């Protein structure tokens, strides 16, 4: 039998009492949309991240879309981002009529390479949207300085990095607006779709709160054209039950990720941590030669793997109209051919991890 890639069942067993009680409370009061747990969660998330405002939304994609709507992204506007990410990052730009402008990635962190950003800025550039990929924050110090120089907003796609820090500041608090996802497999996950938006800007926060409820400021009064982006109360309840133990899980993720690297750095290119960063290892991703052969060997040994991501965004059919050929972003393209993610979760015990490590070493022998 294969090992679990992400073990949500063990987490539930650890937190069953808290999760069940929180969900039962929602079932008892019956406020399933925008119930009191949503506000409670927002207050606790804002405190954890270290920002003035946290806005719960229906998923991470909606978080990004609402953030772009809040800064006034208009058709034809450009957003600089990475081609090495899940499609949602570029998708939300296109959905609003904007143009994603891709910039290649840093080969060590897989995040947007700041040295390449200024050359991509044009008069139509409205924002920079770095992705804190795999659980490590992008270089926001440099990116924010570039954005300030050119009068641009910075929106963090922190769907994989909730709980990570850069120079002591948490993901979500590193830019104009931070976005995250609470998809079940994320470092902090609910039991369905969920997400959140973070900002210190009072005006942006008020605007984003309206945008998530169809642009409404008071009942049936809509100053803005918005969307249905609300976070379900039941999902907020699950997150509230998980949040107290989340710091311990972040520590476990860092410990397990470091242990993987210690035993695998001789046989594969392991994750590299940038100075000033911590890592939550939403994915533990290494690089290997002949990935298909390695995956097949691991599958035969009962070890599940995943590839995040096999096709860069500029090579996706949905973005074919941008006319970007193979070779446009060589670092991202190389990574897409070589990356491989191993089982990773905070309940991965040493014995099970040793089984994975031994199988990887054998596959790469």
Coordinates of C-alpha atoms in Angstrom, one line a residue:
X1 CA 0.0 0.0 0.0
X2 CA 1.3 3.5 -0.9
X3 CA 2.2 6.0 1.8
X4 CA -0.1 9.1 1.9
X5 CA 1.3 12.1 0.1
X6 CA -0.4 14.4 2.6
X7 CA -1.9 12.8 5.8
X8 CA -5.0 14.8 6.7
X9 CA -6.5 11.8 8.5
X10 CA -3.8 11.8 11.2
X11 CA -4.2 15.5 11.7
X12 CA -7.9 15.1 12.2
X13 CA -7.4 12.4 14.8
X14 CA -5.1 14.7 16.7
X15 CA -7.6 17.6 16.6
X16 CA -10.9 15.7 16.4
X17 CA -12.4 17.1 19.6
X18 CA -11.7 20.7 18.7
X19 CA -12.8 20.3 15.1
X20 CA -16.0 18.5 15.9
X21 CA -16.9 21.0 18.6
X22 CA -16.3 24.0 16.3
X23 CA -18.4 22.5 13.5
X24 CA -21.2 21.4 15.8
X25 CA -21.4 25.0 17.1
X26 CA -22.1 26.2 13.5
X27 CA -24.7 23.5 13.0
X28 CA -26.3 24.6 16.2
X29 CA -26.5 28.3 15.5
X30 CA -27.2 27.8 11.7
X31 CA -25.4 30.9 10.4
X32 CA -23.8 29.1 7.6
X33 CA -22.9 32.2 5.5
X34 CA -20.8 35.0 7.2
X35 CA -21.5 33.6 10.6
X36 CA -19.6 34.8 13.7
X37 CA -16.7 32.3 13.2
X38 CA -15.7 34.2 10.0
X39 CA -15.1 37.4 11.9
X40 CA -13.4 35.6 14.8
X41 CA -11.1 33.8 12.3
X42 CA -10.3 37.1 10.5
X43 CA -9.3 38.7 13.8
X44 CA -7.0 35.8 14.7
X45 CA -5.5 35.6 11.3
X46 CA -4.7 39.3 11.3
X47 CA -3.0 38.9 14.6
X48 CA -1.0 35.9 13.5
X49 CA 0.2 37.4 10.3
X50 CA 0.8 40.8 11.9
X51 CA -1.4 43.0 9.7
X52 CA -4.4 45.4 10.4
X53 CA -6.8 43.5 8.2
X54 CA -7.6 39.9 7.2
X55 CA -10.5 39.2 4.9
X56 CA -11.8 35.6 4.6
X57 CA -12.7 34.6 1.1
X58 CA -14.0 31.4 -0.7
X59 CA -10.6 30.3 -2.1
X60 CA -7.1 31.4 -2.9
X61 CA -8.0 32.2 -6.5
X62 CA -10.8 34.6 -5.4
X63 CA -8.3 36.2 -3.0
X64 CA -6.0 37.0 -6.0
X65 CA -8.9 38.2 -8.1
X66 CA -10.3 40.4 -5.4
X67 CA -6.9 41.9 -4.8
X68 CA -6.5 42.8 -8.4
X69 CA -10.0 44.3 -8.6
X70 CA -9.2 46.3 -5.5
X71 CA -6.2 48.0 -7.1
X72 CA -8.4 48.8 -10.1
X73 CA -6.8 46.5 -12.7
X74 CA -8.4 47.4 -16.0
X75 CA -8.5 45.6 -19.4
X76 CA -5.1 46.0 -21.1
X77 CA -3.2 46.5 -17.8
X78 CA -0.2 44.4 -17.2
X79 CA 0.8 42.4 -14.2
X80 CA 4.4 41.0 -13.8
X81 CA 4.5 37.5 -12.4
X82 CA 6.1 34.1 -12.7
X83 CA 5.5 31.5 -15.3
X84 CA 6.4 28.7 -12.8
X85 CA 3.3 28.5 -10.7
X86 CA -0.3 27.1 -10.6
X87 CA -2.4 28.6 -13.4
X88 CA -4.5 30.6 -11.0
X89 CA -1.8 33.2 -10.7
X90 CA -2.0 34.1 -14.4
X91 CA -5.6 33.1 -14.8
X92 CA -7.0 35.9 -12.6
X93 CA -5.1 38.5 -14.5
X94 CA -6.6 37.3 -17.8
X95 CA -10.1 37.0 -16.3
X96 CA -10.0 40.7 -15.6
X97 CA -8.9 41.5 -19.1
X98 CA -5.3 42.1 -18.0
X99 CA -2.1 40.7 -19.5
X100 CA 0.2 38.5 -17.4
X101 CA 3.8 39.5 -18.2
X102 CA 6.1 36.6 -17.2
X103 CA 9.6 37.0 -15.8
X104 CA 11.9 34.0 -15.2
X105 CA 12.6 32.6 -11.8
X106 CA 15.6 32.4 -9.5
X107 CA 17.1 28.9 -9.8
X108 CA 17.6 28.5 -6.1
X109 CA 14.2 29.5 -4.7
X110 CA 12.0 29.0 -7.8
X111 CA 10.5 32.4 -7.0
X112 CA 10.4 35.5 -9.3
X113 CA 14.0 36.7 -10.1
X114 CA 14.0 40.4 -9.0
X115 CA 16.9 41.2 -11.2
X116 CA 14.7 40.7 -14.3
X117 CA 11.7 42.7 -13.2
X118 CA 12.6 46.3 -14.2
X119 CA 13.2 45.3 -17.8
X120 CA 9.6 44.0 -17.9
X121 CA 8.0 47.2 -16.7
X122 CA 6.0 49.2 -19.3
X123 CA 3.6 52.1 -19.1
X124 CA 0.8 49.6 -18.8
X125 CA 2.3 47.8 -15.8
X126 CA -0.1 48.0 -12.8
X127 CA 1.3 45.5 -10.3
X128 CA 3.9 42.9 -9.5
X129 CA 2.5 39.6 -8.3
X130 CA 5.3 37.3 -6.9
X131 CA 4.5 33.8 -5.9
X132 CA 6.1 32.4 -2.6
X133 CA 6.4 29.0 -4.2
X134 CA 6.6 25.7 -2.3
X135 CA 6.5 27.5 1.1
X136 CA 9.3 30.0 0.8
X137 CA 8.7 33.8 0.5
X138 CA 10.0 35.7 -2.5
X139 CA 12.5 38.5 -2.2
X140 CA 10.0 41.1 -1.2
X141 CA 12.7 43.6 0.0
X142 CA 14.0 44.0 -3.5
X143 CA 10.6 43.6 -5.2
X144 CA 9.0 46.3 -3.0
X145 CA 11.8 48.7 -3.7
X146 CA 11.3 48.3 -7.4
X147 CA 7.6 48.7 -7.1
X148 CA 7.9 51.8 -5.0
X149 CA 10.2 53.3 -7.5
X150 CA 7.7 52.8 -10.3
X151 CA 4.5 53.4 -8.3
X152 CA 3.3 49.8 -8.5
X153 CA 1.3 47.6 -6.2
X154 CA 2.7 44.3 -5.0
X155 CA 0.4 41.4 -4.4
X156 CA 1.8 38.2 -2.8
X157 CA 0.5 34.9 -4.0
X158 CA 1.1 33.2 -0.8
X159 CA -1.1 30.2 -1.5
X160 CA 1.7 27.8 -0.4
X161 CA 3.6 30.0 2.2
X162 CA 1.2 30.7 5.0
X163 CA 3.3 30.5 8.2
X164 CA 6.6 31.2 6.5
X165 CA 8.7 34.3 7.3
X166 CA 11.1 36.6 5.7
X167 CA 13.4 38.6 8.1
X168 CA 10.9 37.9 10.8
X169 CA 7.8 39.1 9.0
X170 CA 5.2 36.5 8.0
X171 CA 3.9 35.8 4.6
X172 CA 0.9 37.9 3.9
X173 CA 2.5 40.9 5.7
X174 CA 5.3 41.5 3.1
X175 CA 3.5 43.6 0.4
X176 CA 0.6 45.9 -0.4
X177 CA -1.7 42.9 -0.3
X178 CA -1.0 39.3 0.6
X179 CA -3.2 36.4 -0.5
X180 CA -3.3 32.8 0.7
X181 CA -5.3 29.6 0.2
X182 CA -6.8 27.2 2.8
X183 CA -7.2 24.3 0.3
X184 CA -7.1 21.1 2.4
X185 CA -3.5 20.3 1.4
X186 CA -2.1 23.7 2.2
X187 CA 0.0 24.2 5.4
X188 CA -3.2 25.5 7.1
X189 CA -6.1 23.9 5.3
X190 CA -9.8 23.7 5.8
X191 CA -12.1 20.9 4.7
X192 CA -13.1 22.4 1.4
X193 CA -12.1 25.6 -0.4
X194 CA -11.1 28.7 1.5
X195 CA -8.7 31.6 1.4
X196 CA -7.8 35.0 2.9
X197 CA -6.5 38.4 2.0
X198 CA -4.2 40.5 4.2
X199 CA -3.3 44.2 4.1
X200 CA -2.4 47.2 6.3
X201 CA -4.3 49.6 4.0
X202 CA -7.6 50.6 5.5
X203 CA -9.1 51.8 2.2
X204 CA -8.1 48.6 0.3
X205 CA -9.4 46.5 3.1
X206 CA -12.8 48.2 3.0
X207 CA -12.9 47.9 -0.8
X208 CA -12.0 44.2 -0.7
X209 CA -14.6 43.4 1.9
X210 CA -17.2 45.0 -0.4
X211 CA -15.9 43.1 -3.5
X212 CA -16.3 39.7 -1.8
X213 CA -20.0 40.3 -1.3
X214 CA -21.0 41.5 -4.8
X215 CA -19.7 45.0 -4.2
X216 CA -22.1 45.6 -1.4
X217 CA -21.6 48.1 1.4
X218 CA -25.0 47.9 3.0
X219 CA -27.7 45.4 2.3
X220 CA -28.9 45.6 -1.4
X221 CA -26.7 48.7 -2.0
X222 CA -23.8 48.0 -4.4
X223 CA -21.3 50.8 -5.1
X224 CA -19.0 48.3 -6.8
X225 CA -19.3 45.5 -9.2
X226 CA -18.0 42.6 -7.1
X227 CA -18.3 38.9 -6.9
X228 CA -19.5 36.1 -4.6
X229 CA -16.2 35.5 -2.7
X230 CA -17.5 34.7 0.8
X231 CA -15.8 32.2 3.2
X232 CA -18.2 29.6 4.5
X233 CA -18.8 29.6 8.2
X234 CA -18.1 25.8 8.5
X235 CA -14.7 26.3 6.9
X236 CA -13.9 29.1 9.2
X237 CA -14.8 26.9 12.1
X238 CA -12.4 24.2 10.9
X239 CA -9.6 26.7 10.6
X240 CA -10.3 28.1 14.0
X241 CA -9.9 24.6 15.4
X242 CA -6.6 24.1 13.6
X243 CA -5.0 27.5 14.2
X244 CA -3.8 27.0 17.8
X245 CA -1.7 24.0 16.9
X246 CA -0.5 25.5 13.6
X247 CA 2.8 27.0 15.0
X248 CA 3.8 23.5 16.1
X249 CA 3.0 22.2 12.7
X250 CA 5.1 24.9 11.1
X251 CA 8.1 23.8 13.3
X252 CA 7.5 20.2 12.4
X253 CA 7.5 21.0 8.7
X254 CA 10.8 22.9 9.0
X255 CA 12.3 20.0 10.9
X256 CA 11.1 17.3 8.4
X257 CA 12.1 19.4 5.4
X258 CA 15.6 19.9 6.8
X259 CA 15.9 16.2 7.6
X260 CA 15.0 15.3 4.0
X261 CA 17.6 17.7 2.7
X262 CA 20.3 16.3 5.0
X263 CA 19.9 12.8 3.7
X264 CA 19.2 13.6 0.0
X265 CA 21.6 16.5 -0.8
X266 CA 24.2 14.0 -1.9
X267 CA 22.0 12.4 -4.6
X268 CA 19.6 15.3 -5.7
X269 CA 19.3 19.0 -5.9
X270 CA 17.5 19.8 -2.6
X271 CA 15.6 23.0 -1.7
X272 CA 17.7 26.0 -1.0
X273 CA 16.7 28.4 1.7
X274 CA 17.3 32.1 1.0
X275 CA 19.0 34.2 3.7
X276 CA 16.4 35.6 6.1
X277 CA 13.7 33.0 5.1
X278 CA 12.0 30.2 6.9
X279 CA 10.2 27.5 4.9
X280 CA 6.9 25.7 5.6
X281 CA 7.4 23.1 2.8
X282 CA 3.9 23.1 1.4
X283 CA 5.8 20.8 -1.0
X284 CA 9.1 19.3 -0.4
X285 CA 10.5 19.5 -3.9
X286 CA 13.8 18.5 -5.3
X287 CA 15.3 18.2 -8.7
X288 CA 16.3 15.0 -10.4
X289 CA 17.5 13.8 -13.8
X290 CA 15.3 11.4 -15.7
X291 CA 12.2 12.3 -13.6
X292 CA 9.9 9.7 -15.2
X293 CA 12.2 6.8 -14.4
X294 CA 12.6 8.1 -10.8
X295 CA 8.8 8.4 -10.4
X296 CA 8.2 4.9 -11.7
X297 CA 10.8 3.5 -9.3
X298 CA 9.2 5.3 -6.4
X299 CA 5.7 4.2 -7.4
X300 CA 6.9 0.6 -7.5
X301 CA 8.2 1.1 -3.9
X302 CA 4.9 2.5 -2.8
X303 CA 6.1 6.1 -2.5
X304 CA 3.7 8.7 -4.1
X305 CA 5.1 11.7 -5.8
X306 CA 3.8 14.8 -7.6
X307 CA 5.1 17.4 -10.0
X308 CA 4.6 21.0 -9.3
X309 CA 4.5 22.1 -12.2
X310 CA 5.1 20.2 -15.4
X311 CA 4.1 22.9 -17.9
X312 CA 5.1 26.6 -17.3
X313 CA 2.3 29.1 -17.8
X314 CA 3.7 30.5 -21.0
X315 CA 3.5 27.1 -22.6
X316 CA -0.1 26.5 -21.5
X317 CA -2.7 26.5 -24.3
X318 CA -4.7 29.2 -22.4
X319 CA -1.8 31.6 -22.9
X320 CA -0.8 30.6 -26.4
X321 CA -2.0 34.0 -27.6
X322 CA 0.9 35.7 -25.8
X323 CA 3.2 34.1 -28.4
X324 CA 5.9 33.0 -26.0
X325 CA 7.9 30.1 -27.4
X326 CA 10.0 27.4 -25.7
X327 CA 13.2 29.0 -24.5
X328 CA 11.6 32.3 -23.4
X329 CA 12.2 31.4 -19.7
X330 CA 14.9 28.8 -19.5
X331 CA 15.1 28.5 -15.7
X332 CA 11.4 27.9 -15.3
X333 CA 11.4 25.5 -18.3
X334 CA 14.3 23.5 -16.8
X335 CA 12.6 23.3 -13.4
X336 CA 9.4 22.1 -15.0
X337 CA 11.3 19.1 -16.4
X338 CA 13.2 18.3 -13.3
X339 CA 11.2 19.0 -10.1
X340 CA 9.7 16.2 -8.1
X341 CA 7.7 16.5 -4.8
X342 CA 7.9 13.9 -2.1
X343 CA 5.4 13.1 0.7
X344 CA 5.3 16.0 3.1
X345 CA 3.1 16.8 6.1
X346 CA 3.8 17.7 9.8
X347 CA 2.9 14.2 11.0
X348 CA 5.5 12.4 8.9
X349 CA 7.4 10.3 11.5
X350 CA 11.1 9.5 11.2
X351 CA 10.6 5.8 10.3
X352 CA 8.2 6.6 7.4
X353 CA 10.5 9.4 6.2
X354 CA 13.4 7.0 6.3
X355 CA 11.4 4.7 4.0
X356 CA 10.9 7.5 1.6
X357 CA 14.6 8.6 1.8
X358 CA 15.8 5.1 1.2
X359 CA 13.6 4.6 -1.8
X360 CA 14.7 7.9 -3.3
X361 CA 18.4 7.1 -2.8
X362 CA 17.8 3.7 -4.4
X363 CA 16.0 5.2 -7.3
X364 CA 18.8 7.7 -7.9
X365 CA 21.6 5.1 -7.4

